[in-house]
Amino acid sequence: MNLRQLRYVVATADHGTMTAAAHALFVAQPALSRAIRELERELGVELFARAGRGVALTDTGEEIVRYARDALRAVDAITAVSAKPPGGRPGARAGELRVASTLTLEPELTARLLPAFARDQQAVRVRVLRCDGRDAVGAVVRDGRADLALTDLPVPGDLAAHPLEQREIVLISPPALNVREPVPVSALDGMRLIMPARGGPRRAELDALLARLGVRPVAAVESDDRASWLPSVRAGRGSLLWYRNQVEAAEGVVVRSLMPPIIATIGLVHARRPLTPVARDFLAFAKSR
């Protein structure tokens, strides 16, 4: 048994599939699966059972994961008080950073914030937990599966929130759509929109936004497959509400501001308990950006 195997087991329990766990840990999925199978053989128990397209912990697996979390936290605490790693900058730390994110904001985390942080903190192991909406983000930081989470604000008051920046939500539409610019928010009433699937957390958040705006668009396409959204707009099936920075360079669509502007605040949140030294460093780094 080794720490790598324990980290793989905990990540798989958190994500529900070995593919998602491997993605979050930046390892190859076959290597992760092999390590877990080796641990199961060594212990003589089954940790996971198939559940639909994913996996679920067995009763024995749940007990082992509880102990694994305790062991990993202890290792990280020991590592955090060690001397700075060779070659690191003054003040650099070792340890693990667990950051959750909503699906929409995950590219911000993995392509921008984490790589820049890791350049100065090369001894830090990073885990990314992918969450489907703000409620899921709140759950993983409350129960200690993540130290911090990147999400849209506001969040419930039992979580500490640190605003990072504001994002404009814009209308992405087919070029043929004839609408005044900037687009009056009232024009969304009855407009054909590409929307997340009904019943999911992303759809619930969008429905809540539209209700606050007092408009009722028509759901032209309902899908949680984000990769299909822009192609659906290009095909003329409907328009899309999304962050401007994520579609600025998109071709074959028109990006239009809304009036009054719709501004979303994104930030890092955490449970109201002391952060690990590595998590404190990352929070300070992100706020400085």
mmCIF file with all atom_site columns, C-alpha atoms in Angstrom, residues 145-276:
data_model
loop_
_atom_site.group_PDB
_atom_site.id
_atom_site.type_symbol
_atom_site.label_atom_id
_atom_site.label_alt_id
_atom_site.label_comp_id
_atom_site.label_asym_id
_atom_site.label_entity_id
_atom_site.label_seq_id
_atom_site.pdbx_PDB_ins_code
_atom_site.Cartn_x
_atom_site.Cartn_y
_atom_site.Cartn_z
_atom_site.occupancy
_atom_site.B_iso_or_equiv
_atom_site.pdbx_formal_charge
_atom_site.auth_seq_id
_atom_site.auth_comp_id
_atom_site.auth_asym_id
_atom_site.auth_atom_id
_atom_site.pdbx_PDB_model_num
ATOM 1   C CA . ARG A 1 145 ? -13.169 17.051 0.044   1.00 0.00 ? 145 ARG A CA 1
ATOM 2   C CA . ALA A 1 146 ? -11.861 20.389 -1.290  1.00 0.00 ? 146 ALA A CA 1
ATOM 3   C CA . ASP A 1 147 ? -9.936  23.182 0.398   1.00 0.00 ? 147 ASP A CA 1
ATOM 4   C CA . LEU A 1 148 ? -11.258 25.888 -1.932  1.00 0.00 ? 148 LEU A CA 1
ATOM 5   C CA . ALA A 1 149 ? -13.684 26.167 -4.823  1.00 0.00 ? 149 ALA A CA 1
ATOM 6   C CA . LEU A 1 150 ? -14.020 28.512 -7.786  1.00 0.00 ? 150 LEU A CA 1
ATOM 7   C CA . THR A 1 151 ? -17.659 29.375 -8.405  1.00 0.00 ? 151 THR A CA 1
ATOM 8   C CA . ASP A 1 152 ? -20.191 32.065 -9.175  1.00 0.00 ? 152 ASP A CA 1
ATOM 9   C CA . LEU A 1 153 ? -21.183 34.212 -6.225  1.00 0.00 ? 153 LEU A CA 1
ATOM 10  C CA . PRO A 1 154 ? -23.158 34.608 -4.032  1.00 0.00 ? 154 PRO A CA 1
ATOM 11  C CA . VAL A 1 155 ? -23.037 31.414 -1.984  1.00 0.00 ? 155 VAL A CA 1
ATOM 12  C CA . PRO A 1 156 ? -24.766 30.561 1.324   1.00 0.00 ? 156 PRO A CA 1
ATOM 13  C CA . GLY A 1 157 ? -23.507 32.463 4.347   1.00 0.00 ? 157 GLY A CA 1
ATOM 14  C CA . ASP A 1 158 ? -21.955 29.423 6.005   1.00 0.00 ? 158 ASP A CA 1
ATOM 15  C CA . LEU A 1 159 ? -19.206 29.606 3.367   1.00 0.00 ? 159 LEU A CA 1
ATOM 16  C CA . ALA A 1 160 ? -16.508 32.284 3.267   1.00 0.00 ? 160 ALA A CA 1
ATOM 17  C CA . ALA A 1 161 ? -16.407 34.008 -0.134  1.00 0.00 ? 161 ALA A CA 1
ATOM 18  C CA . HIS A 1 162 ? -13.549 35.942 -1.737  1.00 0.00 ? 162 HIS A CA 1
ATOM 19  C CA . PRO A 1 163 ? -14.598 37.778 -4.937  1.00 0.00 ? 163 PRO A CA 1
ATOM 20  C CA . LEU A 1 164 ? -11.960 37.660 -7.667  1.00 0.00 ? 164 LEU A CA 1
ATOM 21  C CA . GLU A 1 165 ? -13.461 39.373 -10.695 1.00 0.00 ? 165 GLU A CA 1
ATOM 22  C CA . GLN A 1 166 ? -16.636 40.227 -12.539 1.00 0.00 ? 166 GLN A CA 1
ATOM 23  C CA . ARG A 1 167 ? -17.729 38.675 -15.818 1.00 0.00 ? 167 ARG A CA 1
ATOM 24  C CA . GLU A 1 168 ? -20.199 39.970 -18.363 1.00 0.00 ? 168 GLU A CA 1
ATOM 25  C CA . ILE A 1 169 ? -22.893 37.549 -19.505 1.00 0.00 ? 169 ILE A CA 1
ATOM 26  C CA . VAL A 1 170 ? -23.639 38.151 -23.168 1.00 0.00 ? 170 VAL A CA 1
ATOM 27  C CA . LEU A 1 171 ? -25.972 36.886 -25.868 1.00 0.00 ? 171 LEU A CA 1
ATOM 28  C CA . ILE A 1 172 ? -24.298 34.667 -28.467 1.00 0.00 ? 172 ILE A CA 1
ATOM 29  C CA . SER A 1 173 ? -26.570 34.440 -31.480 1.00 0.00 ? 173 SER A CA 1
ATOM 30  C CA . PRO A 1 174 ? -26.621 33.391 -35.143 1.00 0.00 ? 174 PRO A CA 1
ATOM 31  C CA . PRO A 1 175 ? -25.621 36.234 -37.507 1.00 0.00 ? 175 PRO A CA 1
ATOM 32  C CA . ALA A 1 176 ? -29.109 36.176 -39.052 1.00 0.00 ? 176 ALA A CA 1
ATOM 33  C CA . LEU A 1 177 ? -30.815 37.134 -35.787 1.00 0.00 ? 177 LEU A CA 1
ATOM 34  C CA . ASN A 1 178 ? -32.264 40.604 -36.218 1.00 0.00 ? 178 ASN A CA 1
ATOM 35  C CA . VAL A 1 179 ? -32.110 42.325 -32.857 1.00 0.00 ? 179 VAL A CA 1
ATOM 36  C CA . ARG A 1 180 ? -31.143 45.753 -31.595 1.00 0.00 ? 180 ARG A CA 1
ATOM 37  C CA . GLU A 1 181 ? -27.687 46.130 -30.005 1.00 0.00 ? 181 GLU A CA 1
ATOM 38  C CA . PRO A 1 182 ? -27.118 46.301 -27.108 1.00 0.00 ? 182 PRO A CA 1
ATOM 39  C CA . VAL A 1 183 ? -29.905 43.778 -26.737 1.00 0.00 ? 183 VAL A CA 1
ATOM 40  C CA . PRO A 1 184 ? -32.658 44.857 -24.317 1.00 0.00 ? 184 PRO A CA 1
ATOM 41  C CA . VAL A 1 185 ? -33.089 42.194 -21.655 1.00 0.00 ? 185 VAL A CA 1
ATOM 42  C CA . SER A 1 186 ? -36.804 42.243 -22.487 1.00 0.00 ? 186 SER A CA 1
ATOM 43  C CA . ALA A 1 187 ? -35.936 40.867 -25.948 1.00 0.00 ? 187 ALA A CA 1
ATOM 44  C CA . LEU A 1 188 ? -35.062 37.547 -24.283 1.00 0.00 ? 188 LEU A CA 1
ATOM 45  C CA . ASP A 1 189 ? -38.765 37.015 -23.625 1.00 0.00 ? 189 ASP A CA 1
ATOM 46  C CA . GLY A 1 190 ? -39.876 34.425 -26.174 1.00 0.00 ? 190 GLY A CA 1
ATOM 47  C CA . MET A 1 191 ? -36.390 34.165 -27.748 1.00 0.00 ? 191 MET A CA 1
ATOM 48  C CA . ARG A 1 192 ? -35.164 30.694 -28.733 1.00 0.00 ? 192 ARG A CA 1
ATOM 49  C CA . LEU A 1 193 ? -32.255 29.766 -26.441 1.00 0.00 ? 193 LEU A CA 1
ATOM 50  C CA . ILE A 1 194 ? -29.790 26.902 -26.167 1.00 0.00 ? 194 ILE A CA 1
ATOM 51  C CA . MET A 1 195 ? -30.189 25.785 -22.538 1.00 0.00 ? 195 MET A CA 1
ATOM 52  C CA . PRO A 1 196 ? -28.809 23.119 -20.180 1.00 0.00 ? 196 PRO A CA 1
ATOM 53  C CA . ALA A 1 197 ? -30.925 20.014 -19.747 1.00 0.00 ? 197 ALA A CA 1
ATOM 54  C CA . ARG A 1 198 ? -34.040 20.390 -17.641 1.00 0.00 ? 198 ARG A CA 1
ATOM 55  C CA . GLY A 1 199 ? -33.759 19.126 -14.067 1.00 0.00 ? 199 GLY A CA 1
ATOM 56  C CA . GLY A 1 200 ? -30.008 19.701 -13.618 1.00 0.00 ? 200 GLY A CA 1
ATOM 57  C CA . PRO A 1 201 ? -28.281 22.291 -11.413 1.00 0.00 ? 201 PRO A CA 1
ATOM 58  C CA . ARG A 1 202 ? -27.020 24.384 -14.352 1.00 0.00 ? 202 ARG A CA 1
ATOM 59  C CA . ARG A 1 203 ? -30.543 24.647 -15.733 1.00 0.00 ? 203 ARG A CA 1
ATOM 60  C CA . ALA A 1 204 ? -31.850 25.583 -12.292 1.00 0.00 ? 204 ALA A CA 1
ATOM 61  C CA . GLU A 1 205 ? -29.318 28.419 -12.032 1.00 0.00 ? 205 GLU A CA 1
ATOM 62  C CA . LEU A 1 206 ? -30.189 29.712 -15.512 1.00 0.00 ? 206 LEU A CA 1
ATOM 63  C CA . ASP A 1 207 ? -33.920 29.505 -14.804 1.00 0.00 ? 207 ASP A CA 1
ATOM 64  C CA . ALA A 1 208 ? -33.375 31.486 -11.599 1.00 0.00 ? 208 ALA A CA 1
ATOM 65  C CA . LEU A 1 209 ? -31.488 34.188 -13.530 1.00 0.00 ? 209 LEU A CA 1
ATOM 66  C CA . LEU A 1 210 ? -34.213 34.426 -16.183 1.00 0.00 ? 210 LEU A CA 1
ATOM 67  C CA . ALA A 1 211 ? -36.873 34.634 -13.474 1.00 0.00 ? 211 ALA A CA 1
ATOM 68  C CA . ARG A 1 212 ? -35.021 37.551 -11.842 1.00 0.00 ? 212 ARG A CA 1
ATOM 69  C CA . LEU A 1 213 ? -34.934 39.273 -15.236 1.00 0.00 ? 213 LEU A CA 1
ATOM 70  C CA . GLY A 1 214 ? -38.659 38.672 -15.676 1.00 0.00 ? 214 GLY A CA 1
ATOM 71  C CA . VAL A 1 215 ? -38.338 36.933 -19.063 1.00 0.00 ? 215 VAL A CA 1
ATOM 72  C CA . ARG A 1 216 ? -39.461 33.539 -20.397 1.00 0.00 ? 216 ARG A CA 1
ATOM 73  C CA . PRO A 1 217 ? -37.446 32.401 -23.421 1.00 0.00 ? 217 PRO A CA 1
ATOM 74  C CA . VAL A 1 218 ? -38.218 29.266 -25.433 1.00 0.00 ? 218 VAL A CA 1
ATOM 75  C CA . ALA A 1 219 ? -35.913 26.269 -24.865 1.00 0.00 ? 219 ALA A CA 1
ATOM 76  C CA . ALA A 1 220 ? -34.905 25.532 -28.472 1.00 0.00 ? 220 ALA A CA 1
ATOM 77  C CA . VAL A 1 221 ? -32.226 22.991 -27.513 1.00 0.00 ? 221 VAL A CA 1
ATOM 78  C CA . GLU A 1 222 ? -31.772 21.400 -24.086 1.00 0.00 ? 222 GLU A CA 1
ATOM 79  C CA . SER A 1 223 ? -28.405 19.746 -23.564 1.00 0.00 ? 223 SER A CA 1
ATOM 80  C CA . ASP A 1 224 ? -25.662 19.505 -20.935 1.00 0.00 ? 224 ASP A CA 1
ATOM 81  C CA . ASP A 1 225 ? -23.076 18.871 -23.653 1.00 0.00 ? 225 ASP A CA 1
ATOM 82  C CA . ARG A 1 226 ? -21.284 22.224 -23.679 1.00 0.00 ? 226 ARG A CA 1
ATOM 83  C CA . ALA A 1 227 ? -19.347 21.259 -26.793 1.00 0.00 ? 227 ALA A CA 1
ATOM 84  C CA . SER A 1 228 ? -22.637 21.235 -28.728 1.00 0.00 ? 228 SER A CA 1
ATOM 85  C CA . TRP A 1 229 ? -23.818 24.680 -27.682 1.00 0.00 ? 229 TRP A CA 1
ATOM 86  C CA . LEU A 1 230 ? -21.853 26.880 -30.095 1.00 0.00 ? 230 LEU A CA 1
ATOM 87  C CA . PRO A 1 231 ? -22.418 24.518 -33.051 1.00 0.00 ? 231 PRO A CA 1
ATOM 88  C CA . SER A 1 232 ? -26.145 24.731 -32.295 1.00 0.00 ? 232 SER A CA 1
ATOM 89  C CA . VAL A 1 233 ? -25.939 28.528 -32.391 1.00 0.00 ? 233 VAL A CA 1
ATOM 90  C CA . ARG A 1 234 ? -24.000 28.437 -35.684 1.00 0.00 ? 234 ARG A CA 1
ATOM 91  C CA . ALA A 1 235 ? -26.662 26.125 -37.108 1.00 0.00 ? 235 ALA A CA 1
ATOM 92  C CA . GLY A 1 236 ? -29.297 28.741 -36.308 1.00 0.00 ? 236 GLY A CA 1
ATOM 93  C CA . ARG A 1 237 ? -31.154 26.635 -33.737 1.00 0.00 ? 237 ARG A CA 1
ATOM 94  C CA . GLY A 1 238 ? -31.097 29.358 -31.107 1.00 0.00 ? 238 GLY A CA 1
ATOM 95  C CA . SER A 1 239 ? -29.029 31.805 -29.083 1.00 0.00 ? 239 SER A CA 1
ATOM 96  C CA . LEU A 1 240 ? -26.972 31.287 -25.939 1.00 0.00 ? 240 LEU A CA 1
ATOM 97  C CA . LEU A 1 241 ? -26.278 33.185 -22.725 1.00 0.00 ? 241 LEU A CA 1
ATOM 98  C CA . TRP A 1 242 ? -22.655 32.742 -21.660 1.00 0.00 ? 242 TRP A CA 1
ATOM 99  C CA . TYR A 1 243 ? -19.600 34.556 -20.293 1.00 0.00 ? 243 TYR A CA 1
ATOM 100 C CA . ARG A 1 244 ? -18.049 36.956 -22.796 1.00 0.00 ? 244 ARG A CA 1
ATOM 101 C CA . ASN A 1 245 ? -14.459 35.848 -22.112 1.00 0.00 ? 245 ASN A CA 1
ATOM 102 C CA . GLN A 1 246 ? -15.291 32.245 -23.058 1.00 0.00 ? 246 GLN A CA 1
ATOM 103 C CA . VAL A 1 247 ? -16.645 33.114 -26.515 1.00 0.00 ? 247 VAL A CA 1
ATOM 104 C CA . GLU A 1 248 ? -14.730 36.252 -27.485 1.00 0.00 ? 248 GLU A CA 1
ATOM 105 C CA . ALA A 1 249 ? -12.882 34.524 -30.328 1.00 0.00 ? 249 ALA A CA 1
ATOM 106 C CA . ALA A 1 250 ? -15.728 32.242 -31.458 1.00 0.00 ? 250 ALA A CA 1
ATOM 107 C CA . GLU A 1 251 ? -16.320 32.250 -35.204 1.00 0.00 ? 251 GLU A CA 1
ATOM 108 C CA . GLY A 1 252 ? -19.638 32.095 -37.043 1.00 0.00 ? 252 GLY A CA 1
ATOM 109 C CA . VAL A 1 253 ? -21.632 33.714 -34.227 1.00 0.00 ? 253 VAL A CA 1
ATOM 110 C CA . VAL A 1 254 ? -22.359 37.256 -33.070 1.00 0.00 ? 254 VAL A CA 1
ATOM 111 C CA . VAL A 1 255 ? -21.581 38.273 -29.478 1.00 0.00 ? 255 VAL A CA 1
ATOM 112 C CA . ARG A 1 256 ? -23.918 40.997 -28.214 1.00 0.00 ? 256 ARG A CA 1
ATOM 113 C CA . SER A 1 257 ? -24.041 42.877 -24.917 1.00 0.00 ? 257 SER A CA 1
ATOM 114 C CA . LEU A 1 258 ? -27.279 43.075 -22.991 1.00 0.00 ? 258 LEU A CA 1
ATOM 115 C CA . MET A 1 259 ? -28.916 46.222 -21.624 1.00 0.00 ? 259 MET A CA 1
ATOM 116 C CA . PRO A 1 260 ? -28.883 46.590 -18.718 1.00 0.00 ? 260 PRO A CA 1
ATOM 117 C CA . PRO A 1 261 ? -25.660 44.567 -18.530 1.00 0.00 ? 261 PRO A CA 1
ATOM 118 C CA . ILE A 1 262 ? -25.779 41.222 -16.729 1.00 0.00 ? 262 ILE A CA 1
ATOM 119 C CA . ILE A 1 263 ? -22.687 40.925 -14.565 1.00 0.00 ? 263 ILE A CA 1
ATOM 120 C CA . ALA A 1 264 ? -21.687 37.798 -12.655 1.00 0.00 ? 264 ALA A CA 1
ATOM 121 C CA . THR A 1 265 ? -19.096 37.785 -9.884  1.00 0.00 ? 265 THR A CA 1
ATOM 122 C CA . ILE A 1 266 ? -16.801 34.790 -9.585  1.00 0.00 ? 266 ILE A CA 1
ATOM 123 C CA . GLY A 1 267 ? -14.705 34.009 -6.565  1.00 0.00 ? 267 GLY A CA 1
ATOM 124 C CA . LEU A 1 268 ? -13.065 31.433 -4.351  1.00 0.00 ? 268 LEU A CA 1
ATOM 125 C CA . VAL A 1 269 ? -15.062 30.006 -1.462  1.00 0.00 ? 269 VAL A CA 1
ATOM 126 C CA . HIS A 1 270 ? -14.204 27.756 1.465   1.00 0.00 ? 270 HIS A CA 1
ATOM 127 C CA . ALA A 1 271 ? -15.703 26.403 4.640   1.00 0.00 ? 271 ALA A CA 1
ATOM 128 C CA . ARG A 1 272 ? -15.428 28.641 7.691   1.00 0.00 ? 272 ARG A CA 1
ATOM 129 C CA . ARG A 1 273 ? -12.526 26.762 9.237   1.00 0.00 ? 273 ARG A CA 1
ATOM 130 C CA . PRO A 1 274 ? -8.742  27.266 9.077   1.00 0.00 ? 274 PRO A CA 1
ATOM 131 C CA . LEU A 1 275 ? -7.214  26.713 5.654   1.00 0.00 ? 275 LEU A CA 1
ATOM 132 C CA . THR A 1 276 ? -4.105  24.632 5.086   1.00 0.00 ? 276 THR A CA 1
#
